Short mmCIF file of C-alpha atoms and ligand atoms in Angstrom, two decimals:
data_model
loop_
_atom_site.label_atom_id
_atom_site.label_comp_id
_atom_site.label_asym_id
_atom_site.label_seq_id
_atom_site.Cartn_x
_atom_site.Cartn_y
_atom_site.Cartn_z
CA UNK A 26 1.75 52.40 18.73
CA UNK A 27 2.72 56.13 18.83
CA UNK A 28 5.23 57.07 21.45
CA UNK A 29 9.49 56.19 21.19
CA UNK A 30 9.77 53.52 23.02
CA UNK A 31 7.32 52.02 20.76
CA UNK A 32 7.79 47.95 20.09
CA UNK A 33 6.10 45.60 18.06
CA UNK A 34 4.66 43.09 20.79
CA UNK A 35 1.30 44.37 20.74
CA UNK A 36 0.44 45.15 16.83
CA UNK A 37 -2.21 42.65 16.29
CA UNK A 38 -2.80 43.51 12.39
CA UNK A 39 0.43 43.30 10.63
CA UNK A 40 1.74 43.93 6.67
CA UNK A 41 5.25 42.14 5.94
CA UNK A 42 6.49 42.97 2.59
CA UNK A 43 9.46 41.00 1.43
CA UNK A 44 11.62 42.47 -2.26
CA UNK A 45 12.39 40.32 -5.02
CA UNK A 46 15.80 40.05 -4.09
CA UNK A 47 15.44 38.49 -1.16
CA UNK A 48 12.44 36.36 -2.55
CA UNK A 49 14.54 35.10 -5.60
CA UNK A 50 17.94 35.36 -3.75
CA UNK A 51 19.30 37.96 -5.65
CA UNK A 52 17.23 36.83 -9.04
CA UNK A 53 18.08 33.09 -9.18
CA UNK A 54 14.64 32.08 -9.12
CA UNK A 55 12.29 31.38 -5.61
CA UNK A 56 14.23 31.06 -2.73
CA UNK A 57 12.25 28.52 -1.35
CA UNK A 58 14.16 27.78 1.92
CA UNK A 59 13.88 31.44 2.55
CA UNK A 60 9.90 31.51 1.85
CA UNK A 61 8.93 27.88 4.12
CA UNK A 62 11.19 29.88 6.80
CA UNK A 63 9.08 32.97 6.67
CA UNK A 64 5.66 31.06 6.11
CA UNK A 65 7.18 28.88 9.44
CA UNK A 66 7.32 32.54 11.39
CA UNK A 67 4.18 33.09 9.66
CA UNK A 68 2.20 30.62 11.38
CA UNK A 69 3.48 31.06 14.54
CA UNK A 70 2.58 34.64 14.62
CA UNK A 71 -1.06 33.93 13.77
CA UNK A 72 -1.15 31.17 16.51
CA UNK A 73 0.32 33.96 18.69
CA UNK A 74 1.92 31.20 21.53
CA UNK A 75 5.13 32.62 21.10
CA UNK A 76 4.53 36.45 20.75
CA UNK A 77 3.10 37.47 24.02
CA UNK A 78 0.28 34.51 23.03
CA UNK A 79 -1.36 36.90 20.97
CA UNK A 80 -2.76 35.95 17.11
CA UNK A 81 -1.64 38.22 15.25
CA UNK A 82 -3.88 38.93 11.40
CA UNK A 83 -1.00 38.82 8.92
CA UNK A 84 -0.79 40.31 5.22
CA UNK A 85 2.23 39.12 3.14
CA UNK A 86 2.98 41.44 0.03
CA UNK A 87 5.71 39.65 -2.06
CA UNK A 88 7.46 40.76 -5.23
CA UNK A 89 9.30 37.76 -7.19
CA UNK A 90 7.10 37.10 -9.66
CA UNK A 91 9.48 38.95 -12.65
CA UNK A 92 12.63 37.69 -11.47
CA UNK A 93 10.82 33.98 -11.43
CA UNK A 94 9.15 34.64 -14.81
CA UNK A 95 12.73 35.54 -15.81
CA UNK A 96 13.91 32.07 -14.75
CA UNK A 97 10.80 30.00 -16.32
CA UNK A 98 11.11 32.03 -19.73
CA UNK A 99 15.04 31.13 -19.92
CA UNK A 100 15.99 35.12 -19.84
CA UNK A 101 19.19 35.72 -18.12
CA UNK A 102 19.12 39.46 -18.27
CA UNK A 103 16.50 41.72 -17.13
CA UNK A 104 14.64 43.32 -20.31
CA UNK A 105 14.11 46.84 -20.64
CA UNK A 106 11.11 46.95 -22.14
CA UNK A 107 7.72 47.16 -19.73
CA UNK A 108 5.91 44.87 -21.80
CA UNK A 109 8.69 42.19 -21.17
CA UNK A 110 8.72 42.49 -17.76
CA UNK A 111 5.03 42.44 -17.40
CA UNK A 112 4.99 39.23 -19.39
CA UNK A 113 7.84 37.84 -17.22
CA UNK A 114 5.48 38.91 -14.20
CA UNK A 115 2.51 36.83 -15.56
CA UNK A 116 4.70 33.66 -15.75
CA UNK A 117 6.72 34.12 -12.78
CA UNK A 118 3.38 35.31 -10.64
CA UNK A 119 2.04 31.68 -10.97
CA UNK A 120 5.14 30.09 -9.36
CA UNK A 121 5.48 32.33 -6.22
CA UNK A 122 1.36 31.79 -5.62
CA UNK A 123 2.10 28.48 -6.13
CA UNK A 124 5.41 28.41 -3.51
CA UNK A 125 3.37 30.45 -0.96
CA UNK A 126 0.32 28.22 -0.77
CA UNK A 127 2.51 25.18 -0.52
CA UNK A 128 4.63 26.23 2.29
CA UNK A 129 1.74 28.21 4.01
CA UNK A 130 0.01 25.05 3.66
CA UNK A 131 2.50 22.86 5.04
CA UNK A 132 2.39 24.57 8.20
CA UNK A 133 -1.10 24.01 8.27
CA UNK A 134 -2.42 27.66 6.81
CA UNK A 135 -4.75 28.32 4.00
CA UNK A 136 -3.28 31.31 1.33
CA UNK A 137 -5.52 33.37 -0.76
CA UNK A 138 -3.55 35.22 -4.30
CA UNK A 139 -4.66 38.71 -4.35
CA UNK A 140 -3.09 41.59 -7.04
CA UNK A 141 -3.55 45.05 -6.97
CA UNK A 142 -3.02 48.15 -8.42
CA UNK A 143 -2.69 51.33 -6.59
CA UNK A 144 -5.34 52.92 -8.77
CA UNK A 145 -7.25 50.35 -6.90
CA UNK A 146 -6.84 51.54 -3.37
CA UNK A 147 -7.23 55.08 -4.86
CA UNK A 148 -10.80 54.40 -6.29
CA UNK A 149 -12.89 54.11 -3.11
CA UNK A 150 -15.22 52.00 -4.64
CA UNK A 151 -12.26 49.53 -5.31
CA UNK A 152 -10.76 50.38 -2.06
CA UNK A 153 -13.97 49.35 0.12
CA UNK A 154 -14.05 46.02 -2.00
CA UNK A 155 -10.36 45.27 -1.50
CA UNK A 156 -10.70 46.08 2.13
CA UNK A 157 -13.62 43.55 3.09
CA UNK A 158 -12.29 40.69 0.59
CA UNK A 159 -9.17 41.21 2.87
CA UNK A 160 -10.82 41.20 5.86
CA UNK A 161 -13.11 38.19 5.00
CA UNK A 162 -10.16 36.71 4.48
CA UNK A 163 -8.58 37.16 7.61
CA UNK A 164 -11.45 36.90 9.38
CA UNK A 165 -11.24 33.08 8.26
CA UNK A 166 -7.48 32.89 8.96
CA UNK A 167 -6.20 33.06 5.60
CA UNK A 168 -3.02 34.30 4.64
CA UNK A 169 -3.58 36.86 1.83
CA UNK A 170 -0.36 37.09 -0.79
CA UNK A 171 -0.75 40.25 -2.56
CA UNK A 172 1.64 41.65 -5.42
CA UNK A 173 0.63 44.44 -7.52
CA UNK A 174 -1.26 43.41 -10.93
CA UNK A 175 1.83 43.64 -13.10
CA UNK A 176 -0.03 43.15 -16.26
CA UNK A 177 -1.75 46.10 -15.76
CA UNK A 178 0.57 48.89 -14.59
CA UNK A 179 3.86 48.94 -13.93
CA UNK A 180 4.56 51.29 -10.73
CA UNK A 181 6.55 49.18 -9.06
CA UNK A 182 8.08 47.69 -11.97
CA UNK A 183 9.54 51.14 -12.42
CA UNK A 184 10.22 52.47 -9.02
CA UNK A 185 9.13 50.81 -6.24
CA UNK A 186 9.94 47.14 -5.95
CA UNK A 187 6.34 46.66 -4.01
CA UNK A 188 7.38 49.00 -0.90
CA UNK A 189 5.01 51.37 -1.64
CA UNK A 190 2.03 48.56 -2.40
CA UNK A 191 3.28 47.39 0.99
CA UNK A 192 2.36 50.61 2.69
CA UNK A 193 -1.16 51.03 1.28
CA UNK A 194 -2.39 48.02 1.95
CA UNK A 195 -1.25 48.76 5.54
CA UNK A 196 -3.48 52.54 5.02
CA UNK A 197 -6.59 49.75 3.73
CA UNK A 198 -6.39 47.41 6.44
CA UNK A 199 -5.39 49.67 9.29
CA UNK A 200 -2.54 48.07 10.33
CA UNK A 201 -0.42 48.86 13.25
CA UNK A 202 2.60 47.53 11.92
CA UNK A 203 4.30 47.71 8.50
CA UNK A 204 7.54 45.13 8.04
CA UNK A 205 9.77 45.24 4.81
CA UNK A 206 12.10 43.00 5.13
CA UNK A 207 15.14 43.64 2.77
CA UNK A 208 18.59 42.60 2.01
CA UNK A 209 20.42 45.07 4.48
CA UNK A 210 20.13 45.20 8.08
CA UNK A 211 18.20 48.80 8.23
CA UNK A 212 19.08 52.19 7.42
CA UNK A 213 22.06 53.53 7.51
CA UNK A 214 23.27 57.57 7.94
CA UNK A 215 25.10 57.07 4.51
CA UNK A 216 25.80 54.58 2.44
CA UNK A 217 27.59 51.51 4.33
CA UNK A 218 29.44 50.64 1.00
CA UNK A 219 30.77 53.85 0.10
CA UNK A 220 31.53 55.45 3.69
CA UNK A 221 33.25 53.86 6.79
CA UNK A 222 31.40 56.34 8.65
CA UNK A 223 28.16 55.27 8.09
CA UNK A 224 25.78 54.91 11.34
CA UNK A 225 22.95 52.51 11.59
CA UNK A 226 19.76 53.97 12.52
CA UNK A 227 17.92 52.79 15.38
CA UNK A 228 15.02 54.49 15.42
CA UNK A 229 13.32 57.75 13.78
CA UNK A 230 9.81 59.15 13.39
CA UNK A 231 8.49 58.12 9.79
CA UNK A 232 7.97 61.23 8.33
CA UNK A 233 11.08 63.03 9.23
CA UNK A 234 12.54 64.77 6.24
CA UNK A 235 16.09 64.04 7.72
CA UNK A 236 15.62 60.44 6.98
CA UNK A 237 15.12 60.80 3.48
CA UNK A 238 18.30 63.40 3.31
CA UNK A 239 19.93 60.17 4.25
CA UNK A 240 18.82 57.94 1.94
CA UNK A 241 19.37 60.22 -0.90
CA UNK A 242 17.00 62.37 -1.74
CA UNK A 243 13.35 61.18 -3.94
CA UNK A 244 15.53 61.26 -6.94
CA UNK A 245 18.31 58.80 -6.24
CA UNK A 246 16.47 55.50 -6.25
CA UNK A 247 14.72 55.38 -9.54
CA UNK A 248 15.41 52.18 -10.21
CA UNK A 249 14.30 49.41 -7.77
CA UNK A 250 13.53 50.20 -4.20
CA UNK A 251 16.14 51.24 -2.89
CA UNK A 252 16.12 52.60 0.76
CA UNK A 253 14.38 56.04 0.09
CA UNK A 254 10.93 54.30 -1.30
CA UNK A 255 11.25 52.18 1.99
CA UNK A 256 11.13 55.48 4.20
CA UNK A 257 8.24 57.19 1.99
CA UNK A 258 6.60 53.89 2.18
CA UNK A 259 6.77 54.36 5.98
CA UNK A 260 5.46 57.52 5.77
CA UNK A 261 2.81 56.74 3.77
CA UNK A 262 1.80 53.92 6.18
CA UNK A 263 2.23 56.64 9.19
CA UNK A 264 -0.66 57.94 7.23
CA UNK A 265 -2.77 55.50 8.66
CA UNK A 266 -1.52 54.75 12.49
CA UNK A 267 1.16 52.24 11.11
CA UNK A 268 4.46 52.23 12.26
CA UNK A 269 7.32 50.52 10.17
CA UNK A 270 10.75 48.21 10.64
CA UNK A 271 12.90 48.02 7.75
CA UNK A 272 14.86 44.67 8.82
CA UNK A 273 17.44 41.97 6.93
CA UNK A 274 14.71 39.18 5.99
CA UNK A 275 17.78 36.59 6.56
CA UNK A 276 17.82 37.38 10.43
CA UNK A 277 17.12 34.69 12.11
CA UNK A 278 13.78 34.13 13.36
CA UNK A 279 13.21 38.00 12.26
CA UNK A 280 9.38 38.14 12.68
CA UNK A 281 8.75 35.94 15.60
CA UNK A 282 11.43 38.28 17.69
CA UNK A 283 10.15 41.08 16.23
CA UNK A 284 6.38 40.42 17.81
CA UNK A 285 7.87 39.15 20.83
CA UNK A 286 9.18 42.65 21.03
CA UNK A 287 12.87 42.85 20.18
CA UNK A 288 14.25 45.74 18.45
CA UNK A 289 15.85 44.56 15.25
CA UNK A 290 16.91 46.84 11.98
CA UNK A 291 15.58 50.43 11.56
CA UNK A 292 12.34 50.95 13.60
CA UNK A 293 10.27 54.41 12.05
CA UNK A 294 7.30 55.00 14.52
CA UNK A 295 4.17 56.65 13.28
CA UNK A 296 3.61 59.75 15.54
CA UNK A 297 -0.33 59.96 14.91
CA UNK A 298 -2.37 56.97 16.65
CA UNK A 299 -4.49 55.20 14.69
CA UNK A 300 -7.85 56.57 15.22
CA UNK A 301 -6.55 60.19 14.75
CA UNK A 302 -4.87 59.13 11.74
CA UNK A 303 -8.04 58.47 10.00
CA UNK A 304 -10.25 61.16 11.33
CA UNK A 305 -7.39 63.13 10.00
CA UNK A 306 -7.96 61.40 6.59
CA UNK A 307 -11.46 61.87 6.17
CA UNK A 308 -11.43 65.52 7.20
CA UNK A 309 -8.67 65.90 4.34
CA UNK A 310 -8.76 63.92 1.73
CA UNK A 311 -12.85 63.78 1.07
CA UNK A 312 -15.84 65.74 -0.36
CA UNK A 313 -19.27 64.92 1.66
CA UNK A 314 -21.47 63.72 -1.11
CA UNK A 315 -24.50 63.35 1.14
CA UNK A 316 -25.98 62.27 4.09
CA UNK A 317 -28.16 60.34 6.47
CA UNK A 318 -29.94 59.94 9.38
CA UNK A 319 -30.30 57.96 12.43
CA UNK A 320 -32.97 58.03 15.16
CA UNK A 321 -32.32 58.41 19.13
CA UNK A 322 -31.09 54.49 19.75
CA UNK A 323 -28.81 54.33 16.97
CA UNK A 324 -27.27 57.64 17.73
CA UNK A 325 -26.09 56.72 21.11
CA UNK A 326 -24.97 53.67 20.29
CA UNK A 327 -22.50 55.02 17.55
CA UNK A 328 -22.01 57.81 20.08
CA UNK A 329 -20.72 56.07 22.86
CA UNK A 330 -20.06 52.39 22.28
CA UNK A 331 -18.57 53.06 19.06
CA UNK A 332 -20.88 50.78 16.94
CA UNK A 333 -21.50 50.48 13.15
CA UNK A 334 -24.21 52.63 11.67
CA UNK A 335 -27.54 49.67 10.85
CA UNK A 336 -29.91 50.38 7.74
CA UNK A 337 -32.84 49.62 10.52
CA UNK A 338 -31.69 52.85 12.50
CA UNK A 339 -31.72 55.13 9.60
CA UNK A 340 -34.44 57.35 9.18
CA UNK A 341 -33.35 59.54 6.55
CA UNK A 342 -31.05 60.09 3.16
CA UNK A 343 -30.06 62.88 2.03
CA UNK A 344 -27.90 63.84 -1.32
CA UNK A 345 -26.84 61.12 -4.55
CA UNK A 346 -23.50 59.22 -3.58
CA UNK A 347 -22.15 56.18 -3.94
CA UNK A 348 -20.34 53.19 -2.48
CA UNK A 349 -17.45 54.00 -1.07
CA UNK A 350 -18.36 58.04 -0.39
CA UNK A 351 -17.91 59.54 2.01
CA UNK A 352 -21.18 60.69 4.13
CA UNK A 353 -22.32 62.50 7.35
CA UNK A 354 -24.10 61.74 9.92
CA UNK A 355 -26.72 63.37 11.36
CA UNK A 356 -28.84 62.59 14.86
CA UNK A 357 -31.83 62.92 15.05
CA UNK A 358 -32.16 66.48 15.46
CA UNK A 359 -30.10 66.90 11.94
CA UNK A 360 -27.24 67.39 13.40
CA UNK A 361 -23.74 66.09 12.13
CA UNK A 362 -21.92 64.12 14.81
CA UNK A 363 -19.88 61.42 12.63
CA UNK A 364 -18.31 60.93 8.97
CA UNK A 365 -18.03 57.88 7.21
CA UNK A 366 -17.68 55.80 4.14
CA UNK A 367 -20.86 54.14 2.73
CA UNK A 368 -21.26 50.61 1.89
CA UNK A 369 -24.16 51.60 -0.25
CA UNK A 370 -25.22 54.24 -2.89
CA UNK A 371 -28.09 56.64 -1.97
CA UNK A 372 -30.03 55.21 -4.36
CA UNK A 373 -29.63 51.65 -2.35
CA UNK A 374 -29.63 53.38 0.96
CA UNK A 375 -33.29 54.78 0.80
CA UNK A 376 -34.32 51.26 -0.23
CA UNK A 377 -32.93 49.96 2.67
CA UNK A 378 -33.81 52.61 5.39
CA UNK A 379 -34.88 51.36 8.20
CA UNK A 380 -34.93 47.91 7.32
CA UNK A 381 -32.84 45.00 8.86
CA UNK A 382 -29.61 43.82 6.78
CA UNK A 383 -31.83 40.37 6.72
CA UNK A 384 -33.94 41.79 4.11
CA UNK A 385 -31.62 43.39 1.73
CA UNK A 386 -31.42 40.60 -0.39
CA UNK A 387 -35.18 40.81 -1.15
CA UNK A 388 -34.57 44.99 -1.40
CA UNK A 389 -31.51 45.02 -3.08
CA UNK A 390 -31.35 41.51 -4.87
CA UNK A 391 -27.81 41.01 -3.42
CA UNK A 392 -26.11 40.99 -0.06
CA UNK A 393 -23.03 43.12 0.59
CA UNK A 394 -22.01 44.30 4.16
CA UNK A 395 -24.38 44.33 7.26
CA UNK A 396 -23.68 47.88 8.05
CA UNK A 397 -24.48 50.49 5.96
CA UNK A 398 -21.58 52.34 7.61
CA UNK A 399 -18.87 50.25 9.08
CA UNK A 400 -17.75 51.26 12.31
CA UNK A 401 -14.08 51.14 11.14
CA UNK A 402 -14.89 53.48 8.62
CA UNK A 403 -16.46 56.19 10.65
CA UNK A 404 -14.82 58.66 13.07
CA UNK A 405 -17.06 61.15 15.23
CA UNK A 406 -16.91 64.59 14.44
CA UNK A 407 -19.36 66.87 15.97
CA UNK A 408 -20.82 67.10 19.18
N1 LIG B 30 5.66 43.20 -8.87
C1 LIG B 30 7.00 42.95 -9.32
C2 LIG B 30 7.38 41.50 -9.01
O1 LIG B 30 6.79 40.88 -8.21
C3 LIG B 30 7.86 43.98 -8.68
C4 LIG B 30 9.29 43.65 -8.50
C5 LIG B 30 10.25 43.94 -9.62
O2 LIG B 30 10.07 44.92 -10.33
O3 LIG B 30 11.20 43.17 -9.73
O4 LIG B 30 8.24 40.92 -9.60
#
């Protein structure tokens, strides 16, 4: 997923993020014709017969909930006040759960509601627990529906209308392919409604400070996402591997062509490929709290096949850290070859060292993940 001609046919893990515009068709309450047509698309991409027959893992992050909440509490005018629209958010949210799993359902898909915050994804406790409830959940085929915890915070109340939620969760679940769909075709070199020569953009690298030149600089779209959070949101997601399409969500049969490979809307390709992307992230971004070691089998197995790190071939623990840090690890000669994040505190770790993941509920008195390091969580590093 890194190089121009880049298309969507073979991104197997996808985010779709759909605005409450679009959702509540322009704030008259749930579309719902527009949502059983998505959740149709939906379930034919996880099926995967008509993209390339490849099942695709699909995310869904959908704002509504204040415009619906708006609708249920009889308010025609959006308040101005945070607290209002966080109220509206907690009414509304229970209608556009309840719309998703009904439509998901009737084309024979089970829907899961999940809300977040991004001071959850930026905790890394938080963000390890979000990550494997979402992949337990797609691991069992089940649609999650996330929207950010209005009651809570209010980020995208203020500025971001969800496209920026719809970019981390592609960072936590690795995604290769970020999709907001939105109610304009794509990006355009100016605005369409104010300039007759406004160009529609194809295609750019997500990153490019050009783009955002176009859209009007960070301080033009305080208000509700307008097309510059879409291209930081693609940026961020180019964080992780992720490359976005910003695409009308009333196109017909948007998704489904999109996976088959079309090239619809504003395509911004992420220039780093996944696996760099992270390695990238872990040199940056983290402090090494501590460390452990493996013996001879373990090492060589992480080494070459690319396998997660076992309690039963750790023979050491070194440093205090906990879940969610990020450790190294050393062979068995002491020497660093790989970073990761831990699935366990040190504390945990040395009571599970060399022991199978059968016993830690006996060790521990509670089961997490089998790995103490997951090997999605780990890049090599040393020798
Ligand atoms: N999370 C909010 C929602 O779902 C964001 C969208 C908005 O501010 O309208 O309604």
């Amino acid at each position: 997923m890194s190089d121009s001609s880049i298309n969507f046919s073979q991104a197997r893990k996808i985010v779709i993020k759909v605005g409450s515009s679009l959702v509540t068709n322009e704030g008259k309450g749930l579309d719902q014709l527009a949502i059983a047509d998505w959740c149709k698309q939906l379930a034919e991409l996880v099926k995967g017969d008509s993209v390339q027959g490849i099942p695709r893992e699909v995310i869904m992050v959908s704002s509504g909930a204040i415009a619906e909440g708006m609708k249920r509490l009889g308010w025609t005018h959006r308040p101005k006040e945070l607290h209002a629209l966080q109220a509206a958010a907690a009414v509304g949210q229970m209608g556009l759960a309840q719309m998703y799993e009904t439509e998901l359902r009737a084309c024979g898909l089970s829907s899961a509601q999940v809300l977040l915050t991004h001071a959850d994804l930026a905790d890394r406790e938080r963000y390890l627990n979000a990550r494997s409830t979402l992949a337990t959940l797609l691991e069992h085929k089940v649609i999650p529906v996330i929207n950010e915890n209005d009651t809570v915070v209010t980020d995208e109340i203020k500025f971001g209308d969800n496209d920026t939620l719809g970019a981390l969760v592609a960072n936590l679940v690795e995604a290769d392919a970020l999709v907001i769909l939105t109610d304009q075709k794509g990006l355009y070199s100016e605005d369409p409604r104010k300039s007759h020569r406004a160009q529609f953009i194809n295609e750019g690298q997500a990153g490019d400070p050009a783009l955002e030149a176009m859209a009007g600089g960070a301080g033009s779209s305080i208000g509700k996402g307008g097309m510059i959070t879409k291209i930081i949101a693609a940026k961020r997601a180019a964080g992780s591997g992720a490359s976005t399409v910003i695409a009308w969500g009333r196109e017909p049969h948007v998704l489904v062509r999109l996976f088959q490979g079309e090239a619809i809307g504003t395509l911004l390709s992420a220039v780093t490929p996944k696996q760099q992307a992270k390695k990238q992230w872990m040199a940056d971004h983290l402090q090494l709290r501590g460390s452990i070691a493996v013996d001879k089998g373990a090492t060589e197995k992480i080494r070459s096949q690319g396998k997660s790190i076992l309690s039963v071939g750790m023979t050491a623990v070194l440093g205090e850290f906990t879940r969610g840090d990020v450790i190294a690890i050393c062979d068995f000669e002491g020497v660093e070859f790989a970073r990761g994040l831990s699935n366990y505190s040190s504390t945990e770790a040395r009571l599970i060292c060399g022991k199978s993941s059968q016993d830690f509920e006996k060790l521990l008195g509670y089961s997490a993940e089998p790995e103490m390091v997951h090997r999605d969580n780990l890049v090599l590093t040393g020798r």
